[in-house]
Amino acid sequence: MRTGLFYSIKKWMPLLQLSFFFNASAQEMPNTDSLMQIARSAREDSIKVKALLVLSDAYENNDPEKAISYSRQAVTISIKSGYEKGIMSAYRNLAYIFTLQSRYDSLMHYNKLVYEMAEKKKDVFNMGVSLYNMGEGYKYLGDYEKSIDHTFRAIKILEGKGYDNIEANLYGGLQSTYYKLKQYDKSVGYGLTGIALARKNKSDGILIVLLENMGHCYADMKQYAKAEDHYDEAILLARQRQDKINETICYEGKIDIALNENRYNDIKKYADKTMSLSVATANASGICTSHYNLGLYYMLIREYNKANEETLAALKIARENKLLEHEAQILNHMSIISAARHDISGSIEYAKLAEEINNKIFTDGVAEKDAAMRNLYETGKKETQIKLQQATIRQKNILNYFLIGGALALVVILLLSYRNYRNRRKIQQHRINELETEKQLLATQSLLKGQEDERSRLAKDLHDGLGGLLSGVKLQLGAMKGNLILTEEHGRTFNNALNKLDESISEMRRVAHNMMPEALMKLGLQQALQDYCDSLSESQPFTINTEFYGLEQRMEASAEIVVYRIVQELVNNAVKHSGATTILAQVIRQDSNLSITVEDNGKGFETERSGSLKSAGLHNIQSRVHYLHGQMDIQSSPGKGTSVHIDCTINNNG
C-alpha cells in the first residue's frame, strides 16, 4: 500500500512548461541576481519576459510563491506588448507550479487558455503540450479515460515533428496513467520507452519522474529491490538538481517498501527526511504526510501516545489547508490508534467524523473521484490492518477492540442511514407543502375569475336590463308630462321625480361601469385606468397624477382585469382614508415584469400597529397580487403619507 497520504495523486509526471529561453539543470542555472537585472533593465519586453520565466523555473520547486510572482509578471508584460509566445509560456509555468500545490482547477484553466491561443495560431507545439498537460490534469482528477485520450492526441500531434526532447514526457504520462489503472505491464512498457528517450536526450528532469514512477510500479508488483534501485537513482538526480519535491516523493516510496519489509526504523528515518524536505518547500501536503507516517511508525512500535501526537499534528495541518481527503484518512487512523489506547468512545467519534467528511466529498459533486479514492483507501486500509496485526500478534485484546470498533462503526452507519431517511421525509413534506400552496393559489385564481365573471354578468344585467327599463320609464313619464294638467306644486313634484330618475340611471351606469369598465374591454388597461382616475378626481379637492408606461401591448384579459382592480382599490383607499391633496398612480411594464405604485401625501399610519393592514380591501389586493405571482411592500408613517409598491409577473396576450 501507499503509506504516504494520498501518495499516488501527487505529481506523477511534470507538466510541460518548457521555458524556451533556458532549459538546463539546476546547477547550470544563471545567477539569479543577473537575471533580475535583465528583467529590470532590458529594453525589449521579450527579453524581460524570458528572464522572468527563467527565474520562475529556478524557484518553482524551492520557493513556489516567488515562482508564481515571476510568472505573473511575465504574463503582465507579455499582454501589454502583445507577446503571445511569452503569454503561453508563462501560463504553462503557472499551471505547473499550481500542480505542485495540488491546485488542479488552476492547472486546467491555464492549459485551456494555452490550447485556445495555440489553436487559433495553428501552433502545433503548444497545442500538443497543452493537450498533454490537460491529460495530466484529468489524471489528477481521476478521469483516466480522458487522460489517456488527451495524451494520445498529444502524441499524434507532436510525434515525428522534431520534438524529441519532450517525447519522454508523453510516454511518461501514459506510464503513470496505466499504473493508476493497475495495468502494470503497460505501465512498465511505456515507462521503459520514456526512460530510454530521457537518457538519450539527457532530460534529467523527466528522467527523475520516470524513475520514481517505475519505482512505484515495481513496489506494487512486490519487486522491492528493483523499486529501491529506481528510487535511489531518482534521489541522486533530484539532489543534483535541488529538486526537493521529487526527492520527497521518492523517500515516501521507500517508506512504503520499508513497511512491507518490516523495516520500521527505516520508516522513521525516511519520514524525518520527508519532513525536512517538505518544510523547506512549504509543502503542506508533504508535511501532513510526514506527520502521518511518523504516527504510523510509533503505532507499529507500540508507542501509542507518540503515535497519537504525530497523527493529531497531521490532522491539524489537513484541516488548516482544507485537505479533506487527507483529513478523512487521518481520522480513520486516529480511530485505530484510539482503539489501541483503549479509548473506545474516541475511536467511535473519529470514525463518525471520517464518515461525515467522506459524505461531504461525495455530495460536493465528485462522486467518481470519491469512488476511486475509496477503493484505493479500502485496499490500503486492509493491508495496513494486516501489518498491524502481524506486528502486534501477541496482544490478543487488540483484535477484540477492532471487532468492537467494527460493530460500533456499523451502529454509526445505521444511525447515519436513519438520519438520511429523516432528511428524505423532510424533503417529501416540503414538496407536500409546495403542492398545497399551489392548490391554494389555484383556488385563489378560480375565485378571482369567478368574481370577475359575476361582476361582468351583473354589469351587463344592470346596464342592458335595469338600465333599459329605467330609460323606458323616463320616456313614458316625459310623454305623460306633456299630456297632464298639473298644479304648480304637483308639477314641481313631478319634475323632482324625473330628476331623481335621471340620477338613478346615472348611478346605475356608474356602478355597472365600476363592475366591468367598458373602456377596459374596448380600449385597454391604460385608457381604463386613466378614465377611472380622471372621473374620480373631477371637481374634487385632490389631484390624481398618473404615469403609465409600456401598457400599449395588450395583456391577457384576466391579467388586465386584476391589475385594474388592484389600482382601483389602492386609489380608492387613498381617496377615502388618507386625506391627501395629491395622489400618484403609476403602472410600468417592461417585458414580463410589471410594477404598480400608488403614493399619497396624506396623514399616513403606523404599519406595525394599524389594523388597516388586515382589512378586507387589503386582503383582496393581496389575493390579486398572489394571482400575478407578485410581492407587495407598504411604507407609511404618521404625517408622511403612504406608499404601496407591487412587483409582479404577467404574460403577453396570445
XYZ file of C-alpha atoms in Angstrom, residues 192-550:
359
model
C 10.950 1.886 -20.248
C 10.332 3.692 -23.557
C 10.219 7.041 -21.744
C 13.385 6.318 -19.713
C 15.303 5.382 -22.862
C 14.225 8.619 -24.577
C 15.073 10.700 -21.490
C 18.569 9.170 -21.224
C 19.123 9.673 -24.965
C 18.188 13.357 -24.806
C 19.781 13.885 -21.362
C 16.477 15.144 -19.973
C 17.240 14.681 -16.280
C 14.058 16.384 -15.079
C 11.711 13.936 -16.781
C 14.098 11.053 -16.082
C 13.685 11.648 -12.328
C 9.912 11.330 -12.554
C 10.042 8.313 -14.860
C 12.407 6.573 -12.421
C 10.233 7.319 -9.380
C 7.104 6.170 -11.223
C 8.872 2.968 -12.196
C 9.732 2.559 -8.515
C 6.036 2.855 -7.614
C 5.116 0.275 -10.230
C 7.740 -2.259 -9.142
C 6.754 -1.718 -5.499
C 3.140 -2.590 -6.264
C 4.366 -5.622 -8.179
C 6.275 -6.529 -4.950
C 9.612 -6.351 -6.747
C 11.084 -4.258 -3.948
C 14.751 -4.471 -4.925
C 14.060 -3.050 -8.402
C 11.819 -0.414 -6.875
C 14.526 0.801 -4.463
C 17.130 0.889 -7.259
C 14.919 3.236 -9.263
C 14.120 5.398 -6.207
C 17.802 5.712 -5.312
C 18.797 6.775 -8.823
C 15.951 9.317 -8.867
C 17.011 10.685 -5.439
C 20.605 11.160 -6.652
C 19.457 13.098 -9.720
C 16.959 15.136 -7.656
C 19.706 16.211 -5.238
C 21.921 17.269 -8.135
C 19.071 19.437 -9.444
C 17.994 20.598 -5.951
C 14.573 19.140 -6.753
C 13.198 18.676 -3.235
C 9.649 17.865 -4.342
C 10.624 14.747 -6.291
C 13.173 13.777 -3.660
C 10.318 13.829 -1.114
C 8.167 11.575 -3.301
C 10.976 9.029 -3.685
C 11.504 8.847 0.064
C 7.783 8.293 0.549
C 8.093 5.374 -1.869
C 10.933 3.980 0.213
C 8.695 4.265 3.303
C 6.201 2.028 1.520
C 8.882 -0.580 0.852
C 10.231 -0.376 4.411
C 6.749 -1.062 5.765
C 6.279 -4.095 3.540
C 9.664 -5.461 4.632
C 9.034 -4.685 8.340
C 11.996 -2.262 8.487
C 10.350 0.067 10.980
C 13.485 2.087 11.820
C 13.805 2.960 8.131
C 10.229 4.290 8.184
C 11.286 6.737 10.923
C 14.456 7.727 9.054
C 12.691 8.354 5.748
C 9.754 10.156 7.389
C 12.183 12.544 9.121
C 13.770 13.171 5.738
C 10.444 13.922 4.010
C 9.578 16.253 6.893
C 12.710 18.383 6.445
C 12.269 18.481 2.641
C 8.569 19.404 2.896
C 9.234 22.159 5.437
C 11.923 23.601 3.158
C 9.457 23.800 0.246
C 6.442 24.858 2.360
C 4.668 21.751 1.053
C 1.657 21.465 3.378
C 0.591 18.134 1.906
C 4.104 16.735 2.374
C 4.323 17.957 5.980
C 0.934 16.433 6.701
C 2.026 13.118 5.153
C 5.273 13.131 7.135
C 3.432 13.539 10.458
C 1.072 10.762 9.411
C 3.964 8.399 8.581
C 5.695 9.194 11.880
C 2.429 8.388 13.622
C 2.328 5.085 11.739
C 5.890 4.326 12.850
C 5.107 4.941 16.518
C 1.947 2.863 16.167
C 3.950 -0.054 14.818
C 6.434 0.086 17.710
C 3.501 0.414 20.157
C 4.332 3.906 21.419
C 0.687 4.901 21.178
C 0.968 8.296 22.870
C 3.601 9.474 20.395
C 1.557 7.958 17.564
C -1.442 9.953 18.757
C 0.640 13.158 18.981
C 2.040 12.883 15.434
C -1.324 11.949 13.909
C -3.025 14.874 15.646
C -0.369 17.162 14.133
C -1.192 15.729 10.699
C -4.902 16.298 11.359
C -4.291 19.949 12.317
C -2.386 20.654 9.074
C -5.004 18.856 6.951
C -7.770 20.993 8.450
C -5.828 24.258 8.155
C -5.183 23.597 4.462
C -8.629 22.094 3.748
C -7.155 18.757 2.636
C -10.438 16.896 3.063
C -9.295 13.550 1.694
C -6.200 13.649 3.908
C -8.370 14.547 6.886
C -10.717 11.606 6.324
C -7.841 9.089 6.185
C -6.154 10.639 9.238
C -9.389 10.419 11.222
C -9.715 6.728 10.376
C -6.134 6.198 11.538
C -6.955 8.136 14.732
C -9.847 5.738 15.248
C -7.420 2.777 15.135
C -4.935 4.488 17.484
C -7.726 5.321 19.944
C -8.831 1.700 19.940
C -5.249 0.616 20.644
C -5.163 3.090 23.567
C -8.405 1.567 24.924
C -10.278 4.815 24.160
C -13.402 3.264 22.647
C -15.519 6.457 22.716
C -12.730 8.364 20.961
C -12.441 5.614 18.353
C -16.169 5.839 17.620
C -16.077 9.636 17.408
C -13.137 9.663 14.937
C -14.844 7.034 12.772
C -18.015 9.138 12.738
C -16.094 12.306 11.738
C -14.334 10.416 8.953
C -17.694 9.193 7.626
C -19.101 12.745 7.660
C -16.155 14.092 5.653
C -16.419 11.287 3.120
C -20.123 12.092 2.711
C -19.267 15.766 2.183
C -16.724 14.909 -0.504
C -19.380 12.807 -2.235
C -22.123 15.444 -2.098
C -19.782 18.159 -3.405
C -20.132 16.639 -6.846
C -17.044 14.415 -7.115
C -18.712 11.016 -6.916
C -16.465 9.289 -9.451
C -13.265 10.585 -7.918
C -14.594 9.730 -4.471
C -15.318 6.139 -5.532
C -11.820 5.724 -6.942
C -10.194 7.149 -3.826
C -12.357 4.986 -1.568
C -11.220 1.917 -3.490
C -7.578 2.870 -3.005
C -8.249 3.710 0.629
C -10.060 0.458 1.422
C -7.316 -1.597 -0.208
C -4.666 0.314 1.698
C -6.577 0.037 4.981
C -6.863 -3.738 4.731
C -3.152 -4.098 4.051
C -2.333 -1.762 6.946
C -4.500 -3.778 9.298
C -2.701 -6.970 8.248
C 0.659 -5.355 9.002
C -0.544 -4.064 12.344
C -1.951 -7.450 13.308
C 1.324 -9.145 12.366
C 3.270 -6.603 14.435
C 1.006 -6.970 17.474
C 0.078 -10.672 17.256
C 0.919 -11.270 20.931
C -1.649 -8.762 22.155
C -4.936 -10.626 21.887
C -7.027 -7.761 23.221
C -6.304 -5.523 20.203
C -8.206 -7.884 17.906
C -11.185 -7.650 20.251
C -11.050 -3.858 20.077
C -11.038 -3.982 16.294
C -14.142 -6.192 16.377
C -15.858 -3.855 18.826
C -14.886 -0.867 16.695
C -16.352 -2.548 13.624
C -19.627 -3.242 15.429
C -19.794 0.325 16.681
C -18.997 1.614 13.210
C -21.953 -0.421 11.937
C -24.137 1.267 14.556
C -22.855 4.654 13.383
C -23.686 3.723 9.779
C -27.207 2.703 10.814
C -27.650 5.996 12.642
C -26.457 7.906 9.605
C -28.852 5.915 7.422
C -31.708 6.830 9.758
C -30.686 10.490 9.533
C -30.755 10.263 5.735
C -34.248 8.727 5.967
C -35.416 11.649 8.110
C -33.954 14.101 5.602
C -35.886 12.416 2.791
C -39.071 12.684 4.884
C -38.439 16.403 5.320
C -37.985 16.817 1.568
C -41.248 14.961 0.936
C -43.077 17.142 3.463
C -41.632 20.246 1.802
C -42.977 19.033 -1.538
C -46.407 18.441 0.005
C -46.373 21.991 1.355
C -45.490 23.296 -2.104
C -48.384 21.367 -3.641
C -50.755 22.746 -1.004
C -49.523 26.277 -1.763
C -50.083 25.679 -5.471
C -53.563 24.356 -4.666
C -54.365 27.497 -2.657
C -53.075 29.663 -5.499
C -55.281 27.820 -7.996
C -58.245 28.263 -5.660
C -57.495 31.987 -5.410
C -57.204 32.245 -9.177
C -60.521 30.421 -9.630
C -62.184 32.648 -7.018
C -60.940 35.839 -8.685
C -62.016 34.601 -12.101
C -65.440 33.715 -10.725
C -65.762 37.140 -9.109
C -64.868 38.912 -12.347
C -67.246 36.728 -14.357
C -70.028 37.516 -11.905
C -69.158 41.227 -11.993
C -69.312 41.129 -15.793
C -72.701 39.380 -15.742
C -74.147 41.802 -13.185
C -72.764 44.800 -15.081
C -74.447 43.618 -18.282
C -77.715 42.909 -16.456
C -77.670 46.348 -14.822
C -76.731 48.201 -17.982
C -78.829 46.295 -20.530
C -81.717 45.171 -18.308
C -82.375 47.568 -15.452
C -80.853 50.484 -17.383
C -83.202 49.861 -20.304
C -86.246 49.619 -18.037
C -85.396 52.853 -16.220
C -84.800 54.684 -19.509
C -88.201 53.438 -20.771
C -89.927 54.664 -17.607
C -88.249 58.054 -18.022
C -89.504 58.366 -21.618
C -93.049 57.370 -20.629
C -93.131 59.852 -17.743
C -91.743 62.559 -20.034
C -94.518 61.850 -22.551
C -97.145 61.893 -19.788
C -95.936 65.279 -18.554
C -96.966 66.934 -21.831
C -100.498 65.483 -21.637
C -101.228 66.178 -17.960
C -102.568 69.337 -16.401
C -100.863 69.705 -13.027
C -100.956 72.283 -10.326
C -97.734 74.198 -9.742
C -96.974 72.165 -6.645
C -97.645 68.837 -8.376
C -95.549 69.979 -11.355
C -92.571 70.586 -9.080
C -93.039 67.143 -7.507
C -93.274 65.520 -10.933
C -90.076 67.280 -12.121
C -88.257 66.227 -8.910
C -89.265 62.616 -9.613
C -87.879 62.859 -13.148
C -84.625 64.335 -11.810
C -84.317 61.526 -9.253
C -84.905 59.046 -12.051
C -82.050 60.655 -14.065
C -79.775 60.410 -11.038
C -80.731 56.729 -10.535
C -79.917 55.955 -14.177
C -76.530 57.746 -13.867
C -75.735 55.959 -10.598
C -76.731 52.584 -12.103
C -74.427 53.235 -15.092
C -71.590 54.267 -12.762
C -71.978 51.074 -10.733
C -72.088 48.973 -13.913
C -69.019 50.770 -15.219
C -67.091 50.125 -11.979
C -68.065 46.477 -12.003
C -66.782 45.992 -15.554
C -65.419 49.182 -17.204
C -66.307 49.256 -20.858
C -63.105 51.137 -21.691
C -61.033 48.239 -20.288
C -62.597 45.795 -22.710
C -62.520 48.073 -25.759
C -59.574 50.454 -25.302
C -57.262 48.576 -22.973
C -55.798 48.899 -19.465
C -54.088 52.279 -19.840
C -57.187 54.126 -21.073
C -59.421 52.440 -18.499
C -57.111 53.461 -15.637
C -56.836 56.997 -16.995
C -60.633 57.306 -17.294
C -61.109 55.997 -13.769
C -58.589 58.404 -12.226
C -59.974 61.379 -14.201
C -63.571 60.647 -13.193
C -62.592 60.170 -9.552
C -60.706 63.495 -9.274
C -63.226 65.578 -11.259
C -64.419 68.579 -9.188
C -62.618 67.190 -6.102
C -60.193 68.956 -3.691
C -57.444 66.442 -4.539
C -55.397 65.728 -7.666
C -54.593 62.282 -9.077
C -51.383 62.227 -11.142
C -50.951 59.249 -13.448
C -47.868 57.676 -15.043
C -48.447 54.697 -17.329
C -45.603 53.189 -19.400
C -45.380 50.112 -21.565
